[in-house]
GROMACS .gro file of C-alpha atoms in nm:
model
  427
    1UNK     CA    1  -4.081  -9.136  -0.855
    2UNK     CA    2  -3.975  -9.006  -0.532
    3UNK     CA    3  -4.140  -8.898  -0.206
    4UNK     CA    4  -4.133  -8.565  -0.290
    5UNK     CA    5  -4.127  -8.394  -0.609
    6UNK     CA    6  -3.879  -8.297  -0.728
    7UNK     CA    7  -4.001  -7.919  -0.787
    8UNK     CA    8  -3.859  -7.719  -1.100
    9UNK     CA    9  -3.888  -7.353  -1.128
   10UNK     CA   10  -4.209  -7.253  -1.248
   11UNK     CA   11  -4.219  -7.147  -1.634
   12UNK     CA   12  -4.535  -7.008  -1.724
   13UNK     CA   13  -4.840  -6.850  -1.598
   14UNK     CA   14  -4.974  -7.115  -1.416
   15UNK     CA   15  -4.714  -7.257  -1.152
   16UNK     CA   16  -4.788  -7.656  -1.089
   17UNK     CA   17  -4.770  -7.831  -0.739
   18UNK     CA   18  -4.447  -8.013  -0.824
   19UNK     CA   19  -4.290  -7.616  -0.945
   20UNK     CA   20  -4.163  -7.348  -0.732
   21UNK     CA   21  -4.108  -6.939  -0.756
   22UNK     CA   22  -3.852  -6.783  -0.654
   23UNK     CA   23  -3.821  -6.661  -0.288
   24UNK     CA   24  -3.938  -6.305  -0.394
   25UNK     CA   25  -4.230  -6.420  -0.536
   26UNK     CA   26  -4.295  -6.697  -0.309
   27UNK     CA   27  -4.306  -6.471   0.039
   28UNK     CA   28  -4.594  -6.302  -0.034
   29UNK     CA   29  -4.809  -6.541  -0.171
   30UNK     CA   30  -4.755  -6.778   0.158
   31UNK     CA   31  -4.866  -6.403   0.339
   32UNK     CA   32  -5.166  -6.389   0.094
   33UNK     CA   33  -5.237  -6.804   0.179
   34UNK     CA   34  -5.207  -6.677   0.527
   35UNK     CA   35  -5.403  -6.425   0.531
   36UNK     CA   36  -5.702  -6.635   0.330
   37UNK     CA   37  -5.695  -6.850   0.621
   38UNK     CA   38  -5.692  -6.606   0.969
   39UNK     CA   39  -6.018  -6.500   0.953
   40UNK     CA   40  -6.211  -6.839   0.981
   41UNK     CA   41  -5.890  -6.990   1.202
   42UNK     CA   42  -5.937  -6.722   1.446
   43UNK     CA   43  -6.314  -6.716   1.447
   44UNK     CA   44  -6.372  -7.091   1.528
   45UNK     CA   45  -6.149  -7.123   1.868
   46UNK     CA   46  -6.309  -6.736   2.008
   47UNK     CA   47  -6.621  -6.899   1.956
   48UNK     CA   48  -6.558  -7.259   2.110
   49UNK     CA   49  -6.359  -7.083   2.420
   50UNK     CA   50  -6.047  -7.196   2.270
   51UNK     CA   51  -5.690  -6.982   2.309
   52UNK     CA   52  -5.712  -6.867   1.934
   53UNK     CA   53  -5.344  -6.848   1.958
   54UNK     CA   54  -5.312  -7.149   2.031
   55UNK     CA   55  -5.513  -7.260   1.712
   56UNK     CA   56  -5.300  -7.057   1.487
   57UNK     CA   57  -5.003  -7.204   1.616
   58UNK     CA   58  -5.141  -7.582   1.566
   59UNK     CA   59  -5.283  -7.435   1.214
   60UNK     CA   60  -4.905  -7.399   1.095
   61UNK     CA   61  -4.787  -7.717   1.293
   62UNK     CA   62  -5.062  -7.923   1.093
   63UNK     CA   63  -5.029  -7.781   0.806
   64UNK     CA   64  -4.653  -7.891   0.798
   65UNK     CA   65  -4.789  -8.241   0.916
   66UNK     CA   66  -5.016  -8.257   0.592
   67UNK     CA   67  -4.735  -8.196   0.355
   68UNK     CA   68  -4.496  -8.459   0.517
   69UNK     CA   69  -4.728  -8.715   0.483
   70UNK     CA   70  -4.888  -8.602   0.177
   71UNK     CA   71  -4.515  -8.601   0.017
   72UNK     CA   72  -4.529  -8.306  -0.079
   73UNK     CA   73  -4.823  -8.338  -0.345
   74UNK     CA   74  -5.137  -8.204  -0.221
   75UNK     CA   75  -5.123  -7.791  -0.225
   76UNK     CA   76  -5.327  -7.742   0.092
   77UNK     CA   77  -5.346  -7.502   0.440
   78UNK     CA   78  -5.477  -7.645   0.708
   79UNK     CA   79  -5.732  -7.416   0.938
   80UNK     CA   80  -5.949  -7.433   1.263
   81UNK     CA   81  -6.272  -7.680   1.143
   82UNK     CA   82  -6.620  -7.545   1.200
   83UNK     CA   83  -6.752  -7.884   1.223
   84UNK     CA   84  -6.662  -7.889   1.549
   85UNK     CA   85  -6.843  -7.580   1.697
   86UNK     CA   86  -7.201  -7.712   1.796
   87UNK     CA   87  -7.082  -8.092   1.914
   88UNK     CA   88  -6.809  -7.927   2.190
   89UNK     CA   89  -7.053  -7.654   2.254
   90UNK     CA   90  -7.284  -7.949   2.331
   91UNK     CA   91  -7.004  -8.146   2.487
   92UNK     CA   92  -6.875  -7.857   2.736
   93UNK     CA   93  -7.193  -7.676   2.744
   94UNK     CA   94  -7.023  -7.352   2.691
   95UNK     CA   95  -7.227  -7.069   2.618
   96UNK     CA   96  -7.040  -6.925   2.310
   97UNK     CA   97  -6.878  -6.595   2.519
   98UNK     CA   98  -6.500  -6.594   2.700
   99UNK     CA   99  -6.271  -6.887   2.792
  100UNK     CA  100  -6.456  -7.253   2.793
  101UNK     CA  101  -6.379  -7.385   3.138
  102UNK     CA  102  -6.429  -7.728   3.009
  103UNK     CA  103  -6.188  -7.723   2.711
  104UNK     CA  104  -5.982  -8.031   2.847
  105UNK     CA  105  -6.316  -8.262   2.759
  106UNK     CA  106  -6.369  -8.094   2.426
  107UNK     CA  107  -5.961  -8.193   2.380
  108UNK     CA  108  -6.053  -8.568   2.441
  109UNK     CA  109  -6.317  -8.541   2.194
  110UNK     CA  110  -6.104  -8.349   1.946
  111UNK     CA  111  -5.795  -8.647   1.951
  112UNK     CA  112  -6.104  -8.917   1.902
  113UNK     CA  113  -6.263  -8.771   1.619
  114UNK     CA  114  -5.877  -8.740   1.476
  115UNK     CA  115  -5.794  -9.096   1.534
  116UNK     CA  116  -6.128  -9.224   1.369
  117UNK     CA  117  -6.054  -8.987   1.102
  118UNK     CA  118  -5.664  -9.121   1.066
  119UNK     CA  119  -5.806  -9.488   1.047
  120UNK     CA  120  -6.030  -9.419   0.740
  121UNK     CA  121  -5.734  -9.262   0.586
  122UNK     CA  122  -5.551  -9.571   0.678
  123UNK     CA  123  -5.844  -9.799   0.524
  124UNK     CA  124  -5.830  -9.605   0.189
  125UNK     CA  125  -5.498  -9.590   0.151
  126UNK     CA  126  -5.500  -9.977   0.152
  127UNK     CA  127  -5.818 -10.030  -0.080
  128UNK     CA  128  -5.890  -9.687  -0.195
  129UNK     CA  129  -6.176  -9.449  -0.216
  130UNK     CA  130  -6.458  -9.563  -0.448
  131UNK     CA  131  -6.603  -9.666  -0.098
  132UNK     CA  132  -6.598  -9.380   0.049
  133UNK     CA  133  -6.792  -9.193  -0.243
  134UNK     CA  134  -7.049  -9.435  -0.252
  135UNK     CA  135  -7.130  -9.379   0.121
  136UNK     CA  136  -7.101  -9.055   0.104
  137UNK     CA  137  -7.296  -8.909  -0.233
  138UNK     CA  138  -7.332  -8.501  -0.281
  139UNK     CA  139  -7.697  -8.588  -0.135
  140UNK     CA  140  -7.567  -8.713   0.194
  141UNK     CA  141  -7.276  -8.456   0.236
  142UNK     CA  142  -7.516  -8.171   0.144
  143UNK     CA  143  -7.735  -8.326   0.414
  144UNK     CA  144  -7.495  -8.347   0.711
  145UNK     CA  145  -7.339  -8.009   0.641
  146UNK     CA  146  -7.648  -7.850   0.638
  147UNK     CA  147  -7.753  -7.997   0.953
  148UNK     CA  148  -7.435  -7.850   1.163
  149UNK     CA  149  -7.480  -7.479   1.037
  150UNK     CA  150  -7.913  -7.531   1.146
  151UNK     CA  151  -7.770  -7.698   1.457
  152UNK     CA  152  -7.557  -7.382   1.560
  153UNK     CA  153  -7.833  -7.120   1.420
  154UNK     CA  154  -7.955  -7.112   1.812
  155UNK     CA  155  -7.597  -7.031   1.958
  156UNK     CA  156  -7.581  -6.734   1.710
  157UNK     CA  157  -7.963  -6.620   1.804
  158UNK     CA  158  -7.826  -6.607   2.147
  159UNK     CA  159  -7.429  -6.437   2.108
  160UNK     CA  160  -7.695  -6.163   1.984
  161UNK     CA  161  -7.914  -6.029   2.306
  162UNK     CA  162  -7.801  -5.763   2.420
  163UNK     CA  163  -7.812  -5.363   2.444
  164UNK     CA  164  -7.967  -5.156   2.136
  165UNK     CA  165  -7.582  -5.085   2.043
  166UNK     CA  166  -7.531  -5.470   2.109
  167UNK     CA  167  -7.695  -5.514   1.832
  168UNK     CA  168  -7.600  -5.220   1.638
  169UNK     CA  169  -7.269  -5.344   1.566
  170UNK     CA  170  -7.299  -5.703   1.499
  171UNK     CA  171  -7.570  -5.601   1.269
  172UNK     CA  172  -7.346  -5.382   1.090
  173UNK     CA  173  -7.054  -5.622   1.078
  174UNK     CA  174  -7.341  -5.866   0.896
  175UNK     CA  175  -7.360  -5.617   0.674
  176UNK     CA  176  -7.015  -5.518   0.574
  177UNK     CA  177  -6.908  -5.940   0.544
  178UNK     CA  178  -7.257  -5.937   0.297
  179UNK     CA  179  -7.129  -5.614   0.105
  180UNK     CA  180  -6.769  -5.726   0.059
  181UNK     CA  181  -6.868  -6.096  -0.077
  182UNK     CA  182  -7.093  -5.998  -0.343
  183UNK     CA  183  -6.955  -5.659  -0.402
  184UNK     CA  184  -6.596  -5.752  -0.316
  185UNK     CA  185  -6.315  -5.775  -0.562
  186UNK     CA  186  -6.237  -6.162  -0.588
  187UNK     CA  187  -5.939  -6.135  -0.370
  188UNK     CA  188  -6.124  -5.942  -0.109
  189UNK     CA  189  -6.402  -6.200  -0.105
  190UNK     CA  190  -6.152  -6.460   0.001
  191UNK     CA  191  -6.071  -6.271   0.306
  192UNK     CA  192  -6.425  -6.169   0.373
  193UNK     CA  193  -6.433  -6.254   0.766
  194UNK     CA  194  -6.123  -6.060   0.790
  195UNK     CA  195  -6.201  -5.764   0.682
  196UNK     CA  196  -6.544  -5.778   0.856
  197UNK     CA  197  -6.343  -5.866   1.147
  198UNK     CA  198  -6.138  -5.555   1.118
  199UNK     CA  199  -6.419  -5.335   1.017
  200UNK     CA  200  -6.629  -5.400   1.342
  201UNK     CA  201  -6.374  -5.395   1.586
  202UNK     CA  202  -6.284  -5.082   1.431
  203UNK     CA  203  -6.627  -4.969   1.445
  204UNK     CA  204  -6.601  -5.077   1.818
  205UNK     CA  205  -6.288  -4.849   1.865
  206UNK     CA  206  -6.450  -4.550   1.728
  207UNK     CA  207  -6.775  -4.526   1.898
  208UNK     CA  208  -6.670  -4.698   2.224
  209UNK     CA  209  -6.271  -4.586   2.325
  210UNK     CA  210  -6.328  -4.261   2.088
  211UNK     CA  211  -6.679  -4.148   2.139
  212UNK     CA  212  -6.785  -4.345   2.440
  213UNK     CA  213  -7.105  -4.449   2.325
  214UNK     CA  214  -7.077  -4.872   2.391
  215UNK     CA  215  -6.777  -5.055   2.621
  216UNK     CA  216  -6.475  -4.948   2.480
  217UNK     CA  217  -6.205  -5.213   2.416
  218UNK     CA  218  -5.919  -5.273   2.712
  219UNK     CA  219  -5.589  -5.320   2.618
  220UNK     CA  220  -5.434  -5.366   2.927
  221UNK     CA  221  -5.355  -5.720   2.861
  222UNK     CA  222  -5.211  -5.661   2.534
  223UNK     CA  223  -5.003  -5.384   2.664
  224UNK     CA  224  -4.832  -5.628   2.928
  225UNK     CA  225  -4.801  -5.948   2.713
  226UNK     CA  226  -4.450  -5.997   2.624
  227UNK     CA  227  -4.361  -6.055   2.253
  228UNK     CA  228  -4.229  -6.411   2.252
  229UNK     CA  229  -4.361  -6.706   2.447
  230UNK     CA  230  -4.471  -7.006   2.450
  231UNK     CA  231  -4.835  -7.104   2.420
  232UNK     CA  232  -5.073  -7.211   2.681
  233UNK     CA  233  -5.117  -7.556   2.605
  234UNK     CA  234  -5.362  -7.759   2.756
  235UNK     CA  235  -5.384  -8.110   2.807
  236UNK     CA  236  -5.717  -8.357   2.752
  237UNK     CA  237  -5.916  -8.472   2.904
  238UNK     CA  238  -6.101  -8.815   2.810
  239UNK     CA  239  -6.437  -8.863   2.904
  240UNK     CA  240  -6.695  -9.114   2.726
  241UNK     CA  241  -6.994  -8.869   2.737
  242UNK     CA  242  -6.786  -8.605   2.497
  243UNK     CA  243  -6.628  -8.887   2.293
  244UNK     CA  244  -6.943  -8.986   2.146
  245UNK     CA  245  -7.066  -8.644   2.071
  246UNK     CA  246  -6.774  -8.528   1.886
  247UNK     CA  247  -6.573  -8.850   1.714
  248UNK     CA  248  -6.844  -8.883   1.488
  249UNK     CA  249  -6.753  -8.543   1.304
  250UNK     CA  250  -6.461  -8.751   1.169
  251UNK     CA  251  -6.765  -8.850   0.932
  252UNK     CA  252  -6.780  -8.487   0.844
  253UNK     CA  253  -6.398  -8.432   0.822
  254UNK     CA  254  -6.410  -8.767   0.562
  255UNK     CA  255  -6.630  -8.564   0.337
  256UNK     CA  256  -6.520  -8.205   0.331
  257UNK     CA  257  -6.163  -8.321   0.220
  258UNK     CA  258  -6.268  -8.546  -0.011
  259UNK     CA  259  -6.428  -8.279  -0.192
  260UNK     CA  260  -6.168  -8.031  -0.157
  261UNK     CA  261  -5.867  -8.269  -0.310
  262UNK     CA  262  -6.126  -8.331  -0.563
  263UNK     CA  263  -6.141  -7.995  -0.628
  264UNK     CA  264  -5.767  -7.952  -0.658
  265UNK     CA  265  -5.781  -8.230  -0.886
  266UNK     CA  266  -6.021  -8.041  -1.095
  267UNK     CA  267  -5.841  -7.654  -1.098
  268UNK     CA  268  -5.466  -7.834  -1.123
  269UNK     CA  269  -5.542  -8.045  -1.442
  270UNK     CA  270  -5.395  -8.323  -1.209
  271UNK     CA  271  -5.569  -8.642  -1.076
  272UNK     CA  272  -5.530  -8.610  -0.687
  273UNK     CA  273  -5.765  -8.941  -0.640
  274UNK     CA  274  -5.473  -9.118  -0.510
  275UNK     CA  275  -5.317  -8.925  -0.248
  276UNK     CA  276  -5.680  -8.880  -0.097
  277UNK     CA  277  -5.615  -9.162   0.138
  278UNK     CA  278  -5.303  -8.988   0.277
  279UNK     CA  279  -5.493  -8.686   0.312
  280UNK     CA  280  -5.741  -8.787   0.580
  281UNK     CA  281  -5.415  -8.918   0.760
  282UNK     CA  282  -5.216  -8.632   0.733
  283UNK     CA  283  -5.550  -8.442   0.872
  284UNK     CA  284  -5.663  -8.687   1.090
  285UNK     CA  285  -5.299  -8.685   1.261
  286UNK     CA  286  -5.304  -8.301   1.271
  287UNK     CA  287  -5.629  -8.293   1.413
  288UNK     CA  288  -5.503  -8.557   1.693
  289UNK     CA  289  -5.183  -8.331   1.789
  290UNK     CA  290  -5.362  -7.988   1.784
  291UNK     CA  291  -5.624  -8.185   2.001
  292UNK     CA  292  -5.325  -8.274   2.232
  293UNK     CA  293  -5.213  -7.916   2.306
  294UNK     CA  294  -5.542  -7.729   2.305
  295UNK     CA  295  -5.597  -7.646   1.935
  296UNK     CA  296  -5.911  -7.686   1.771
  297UNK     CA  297  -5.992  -7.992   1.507
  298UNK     CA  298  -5.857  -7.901   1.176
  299UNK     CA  299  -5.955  -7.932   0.801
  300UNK     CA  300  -5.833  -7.829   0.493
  301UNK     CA  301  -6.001  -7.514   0.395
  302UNK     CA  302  -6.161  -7.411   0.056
  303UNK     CA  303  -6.028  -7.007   0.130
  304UNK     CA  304  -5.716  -7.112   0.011
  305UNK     CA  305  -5.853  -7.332  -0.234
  306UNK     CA  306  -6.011  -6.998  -0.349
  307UNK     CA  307  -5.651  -6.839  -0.343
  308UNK     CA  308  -5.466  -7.090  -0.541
  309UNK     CA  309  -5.781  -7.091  -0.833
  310UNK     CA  310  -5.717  -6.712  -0.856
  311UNK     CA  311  -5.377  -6.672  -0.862
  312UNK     CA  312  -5.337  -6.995  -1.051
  313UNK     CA  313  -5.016  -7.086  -0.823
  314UNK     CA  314  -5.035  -7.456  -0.722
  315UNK     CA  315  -4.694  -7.459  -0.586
  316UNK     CA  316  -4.685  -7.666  -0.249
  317UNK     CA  317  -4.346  -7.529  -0.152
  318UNK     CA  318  -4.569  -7.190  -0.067
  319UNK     CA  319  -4.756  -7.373   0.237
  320UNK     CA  320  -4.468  -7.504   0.475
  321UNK     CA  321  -4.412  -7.107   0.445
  322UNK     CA  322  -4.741  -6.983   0.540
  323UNK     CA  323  -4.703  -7.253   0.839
  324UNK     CA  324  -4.405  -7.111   0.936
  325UNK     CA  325  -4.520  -6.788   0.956
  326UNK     CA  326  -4.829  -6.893   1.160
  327UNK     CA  327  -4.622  -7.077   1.426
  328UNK     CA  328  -4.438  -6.745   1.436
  329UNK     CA  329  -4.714  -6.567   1.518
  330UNK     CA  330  -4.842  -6.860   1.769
  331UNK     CA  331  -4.542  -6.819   1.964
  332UNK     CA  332  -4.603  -6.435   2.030
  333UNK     CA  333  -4.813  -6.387   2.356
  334UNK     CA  334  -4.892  -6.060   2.238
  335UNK     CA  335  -5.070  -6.131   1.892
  336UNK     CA  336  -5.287  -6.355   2.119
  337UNK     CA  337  -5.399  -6.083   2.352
  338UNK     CA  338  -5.470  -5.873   2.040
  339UNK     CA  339  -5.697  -6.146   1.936
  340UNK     CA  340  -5.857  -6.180   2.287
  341UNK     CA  341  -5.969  -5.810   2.276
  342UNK     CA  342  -6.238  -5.854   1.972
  343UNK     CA  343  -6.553  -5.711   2.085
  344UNK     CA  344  -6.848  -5.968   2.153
  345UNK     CA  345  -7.054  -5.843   1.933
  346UNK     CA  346  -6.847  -5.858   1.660
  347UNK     CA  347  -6.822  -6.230   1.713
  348UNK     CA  348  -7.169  -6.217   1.752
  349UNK     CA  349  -7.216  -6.046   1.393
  350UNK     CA  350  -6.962  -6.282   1.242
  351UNK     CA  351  -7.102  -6.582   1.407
  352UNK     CA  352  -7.504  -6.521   1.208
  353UNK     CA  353  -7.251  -6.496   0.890
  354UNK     CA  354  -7.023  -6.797   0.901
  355UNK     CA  355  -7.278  -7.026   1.072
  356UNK     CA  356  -7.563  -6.931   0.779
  357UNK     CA  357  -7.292  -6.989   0.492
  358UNK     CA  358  -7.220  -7.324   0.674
  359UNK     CA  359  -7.553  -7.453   0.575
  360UNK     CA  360  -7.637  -7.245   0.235
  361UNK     CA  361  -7.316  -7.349   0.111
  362UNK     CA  362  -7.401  -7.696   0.103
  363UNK     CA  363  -7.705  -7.635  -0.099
  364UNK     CA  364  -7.454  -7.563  -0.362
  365UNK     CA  365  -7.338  -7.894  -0.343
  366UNK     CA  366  -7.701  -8.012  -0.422
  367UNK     CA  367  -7.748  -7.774  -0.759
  368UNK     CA  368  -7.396  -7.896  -0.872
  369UNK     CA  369  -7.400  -8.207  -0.878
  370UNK     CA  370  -7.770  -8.219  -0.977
  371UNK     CA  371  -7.890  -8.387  -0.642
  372UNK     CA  372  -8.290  -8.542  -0.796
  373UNK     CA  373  -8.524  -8.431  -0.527
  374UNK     CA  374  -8.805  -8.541  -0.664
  375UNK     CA  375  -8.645  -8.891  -0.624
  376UNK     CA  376  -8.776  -8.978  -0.247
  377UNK     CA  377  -8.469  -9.138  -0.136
  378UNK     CA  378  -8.264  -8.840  -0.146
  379UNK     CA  379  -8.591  -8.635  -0.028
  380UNK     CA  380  -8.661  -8.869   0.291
  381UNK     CA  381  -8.248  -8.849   0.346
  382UNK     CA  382  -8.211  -8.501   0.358
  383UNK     CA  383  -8.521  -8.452   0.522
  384UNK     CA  384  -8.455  -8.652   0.808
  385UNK     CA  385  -8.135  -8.534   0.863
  386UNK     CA  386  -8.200  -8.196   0.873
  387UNK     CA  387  -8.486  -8.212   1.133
  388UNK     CA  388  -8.250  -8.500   1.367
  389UNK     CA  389  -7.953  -8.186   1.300
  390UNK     CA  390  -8.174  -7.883   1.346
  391UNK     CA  391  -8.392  -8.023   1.606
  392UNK     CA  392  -8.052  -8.138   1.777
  393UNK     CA  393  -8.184  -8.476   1.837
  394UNK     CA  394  -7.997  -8.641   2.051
  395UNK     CA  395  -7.975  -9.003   2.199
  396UNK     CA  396  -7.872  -9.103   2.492
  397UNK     CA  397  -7.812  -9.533   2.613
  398UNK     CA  398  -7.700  -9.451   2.992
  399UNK     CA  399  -7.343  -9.281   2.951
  400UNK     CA  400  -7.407  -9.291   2.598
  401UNK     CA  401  -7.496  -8.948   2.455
  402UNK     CA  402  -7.515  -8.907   2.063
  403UNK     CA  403  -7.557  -8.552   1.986
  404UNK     CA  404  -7.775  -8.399   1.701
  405UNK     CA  405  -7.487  -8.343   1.451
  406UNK     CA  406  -7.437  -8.740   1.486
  407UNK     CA  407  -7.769  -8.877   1.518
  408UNK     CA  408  -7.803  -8.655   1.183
  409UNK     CA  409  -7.498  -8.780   1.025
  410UNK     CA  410  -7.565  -9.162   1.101
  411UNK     CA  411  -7.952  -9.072   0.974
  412UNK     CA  412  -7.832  -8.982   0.627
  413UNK     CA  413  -7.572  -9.263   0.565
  414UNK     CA  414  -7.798  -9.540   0.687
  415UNK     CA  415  -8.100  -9.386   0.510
  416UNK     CA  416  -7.996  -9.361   0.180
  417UNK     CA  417  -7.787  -9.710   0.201
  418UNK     CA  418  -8.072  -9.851   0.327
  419UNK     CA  419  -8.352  -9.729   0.058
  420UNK     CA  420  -8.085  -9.813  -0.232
  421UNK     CA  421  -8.083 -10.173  -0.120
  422UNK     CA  422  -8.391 -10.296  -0.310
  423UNK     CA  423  -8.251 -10.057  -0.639
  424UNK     CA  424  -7.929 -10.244  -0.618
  425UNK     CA  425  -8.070 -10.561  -0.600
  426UNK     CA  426  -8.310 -10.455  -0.923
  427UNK     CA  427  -8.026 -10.372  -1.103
   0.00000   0.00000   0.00000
């Protein structure tokens, strides 16, 4: 077996990773992948203070990173990560509105977290992943996922003081990402920011550069942006104190992918367990060179997982496309001004959505895999590491800072290893 596969044309309904369509067919399903993936790619950087540009452009150039080292094999997009948000927040002590003027430090941070993350990918490629899974059980990854969406539920409470029509218009672009994921065709839910997105700052266009009523939207800068350019890359900056605060999300990073290429495992009918270790290195390495430039971390995302379980197109030949596209569109100054002009408070409105699904969601990975709570070892683990994540407890040993999102992290992987020790023995 080679590399690569060796992809054959696809022959029935549902087109394996190792099959490709033809170019016709192929287009606009990278455009549909693409589109899956904008929303939550531009969202992250706007709210960090990162160029979002810049992040879409790093999107497509790790993206192409993940299938080189993944041979190939693993049918995955990879998009801005939102486990980032509160620990650079923290780290830069931005205030969640305009540029961060302390993005080089976040950017040290960033390349740390993606070498740690590279290493464990590394390590399992060489002895595999059982460990991995054992440190890391649906109770402790429901715990520490959880813990970042509480941690950021005070930057969103803030993004949303303001005027009467402040609050107008983030509360109705709550409302239309709400009505379009539960009412939403399933295609539409998977590009539920987006169209929120869309609908606010449309909203914003109407009642503010139509009717006057709230600050209209400037285009100035849009208007004298040139098409092509390159990006504003931005070098980092390495600096203990931010280190320590964001490496550990590598942790986080370990544990969202796992469960994703389990997941593609599970809607392919093909056992992905053994390219998992060259998935944390292919992501781990993208996360390092968008870190380099001034992109945000990056992680495969479950949007496109969505995508690929609806269409029932596994082809990976449809990714290095989608990339493509989106290092097109990083290299055009002007689709980055366009993405500079979205009103604050629909990032405000969108920022209450995505951080609240960040923690729900990973109550879902509690009722799946039938997490016990009545057993107090995964009660005492979840509980501390929610109130260490939502408390944002942090530690600090002179330059040493540990942030809540990793003082809740190392909370629920010591905890439950450490009240399993006597069960172990037992048994």
């Amino acid at each position: 077996m080679g590399y690569f596969p060796d992809w054959r044309p696809a022959a029935g309904a549902t087109v394996l990773p190792d099959e490709k369509l033809p170019l016709a067919q192929a287009l606009p399903m990278s455009l549909q992948h693409l589109l899956a993936m904008s929303g939550s790619t531009i969202l992250a950087p706007l709210i960090m203070g990162f160029d979002p540009n810049v992040a879409v452009f790093f999107s497509g150039i790790g993206t192409l990173l993940f299938f080189l080292v993944t041979g190939g094999r693993v049918p995955s997009y990879l998009g801005s990560s939102f486990a980032f948000i509160a620990v650079i927040m923290a780290a830069t002590g931005f205030a969640g509105q305009g540029a961060n003027p302390n993005i080089a430090v976040a950017l040290g941070g960033i390349v740390a977290a993606g070498l740690v993350y590279a290493l464990i990918g590394l390590i399992v490629m060489a002895i595999g992943s059982a460990w991995v899974e054992r440190l890391m059980p649906p109770a402790v990854t429901g715990a520490i996922g959880m813990s970042i969406g509480l941690n950021l539920a005070p930057v969103a409470v803030r993004q949303l003081t303001g005027s009467h029509a402040h609050l107008a218009i983030a509360a109705a672009t709550v409302l239309c990402m709400a009505l379009v994921s539960v009412y939403g065709r399933q295609a539409t839910r998977r590009i539920a920011v987006l169209i929120a997105l869309l609908f606010g700052y449309g909203l914003v266009l109407v009642c503010g550069n139509g009717l006057g009523l709230v600050p209209g939207i400037d285009f100035a800068a849009v208007a004298a942006a040139p098409w092509f350019g390159v990006p504003n890359f931005t070098a980092p900056r390495f600096e203990w104190s931010a280190i320590t605060l964001i490496a550990p999300v590598a942790i986080v990073l370990v544990a969202e992918n796992l469960g994703h290429i389990k997941a593609l495992g599970a809607i392919t009918g093909q056992n992905m367990d053994r390219y998992i270790g060259r998935g944390f290195l292919g992501d781990g390495l993208a996360t390092m060179l968008a870190g380099a430039g001034g992109g945000t971390g990056v992680t495969t995302y479950a949007e496109n997982i969505g995508v690929m379980a609806m269409t029932r197109v596994y082809s990976t030949l449809i990714f290095p496309m989608a990339a493509a596209i989106a290092i097109l569109l990083g290299l055009s100054p002007k689709f980055g001004a366009i993405l500079q002009t979205i009103p604050a408070p629909v990032l405000a409105g969108l920022a209450v959505c995505v951080f609240g699904l960040i923690a729900s969601a990973m109550a879902r990975i509690w009722v799946d895999n039938r997490v016990d709570f009545s057993d107090p070892r995964n009660l005492f683990t979840v509980g501390v590491a929610l109130i260490f994540g939502a408390g944002d407890f942090t530690v600090t040993i002179g330059s040493f800072a540990l942030g809540g999102i990793g003082t809740s992290t190392f909370a629920a992987l010591l905890l439950y290893q450490l009240l399993g020790i006597r069960r172990r023995a037992e048994g």
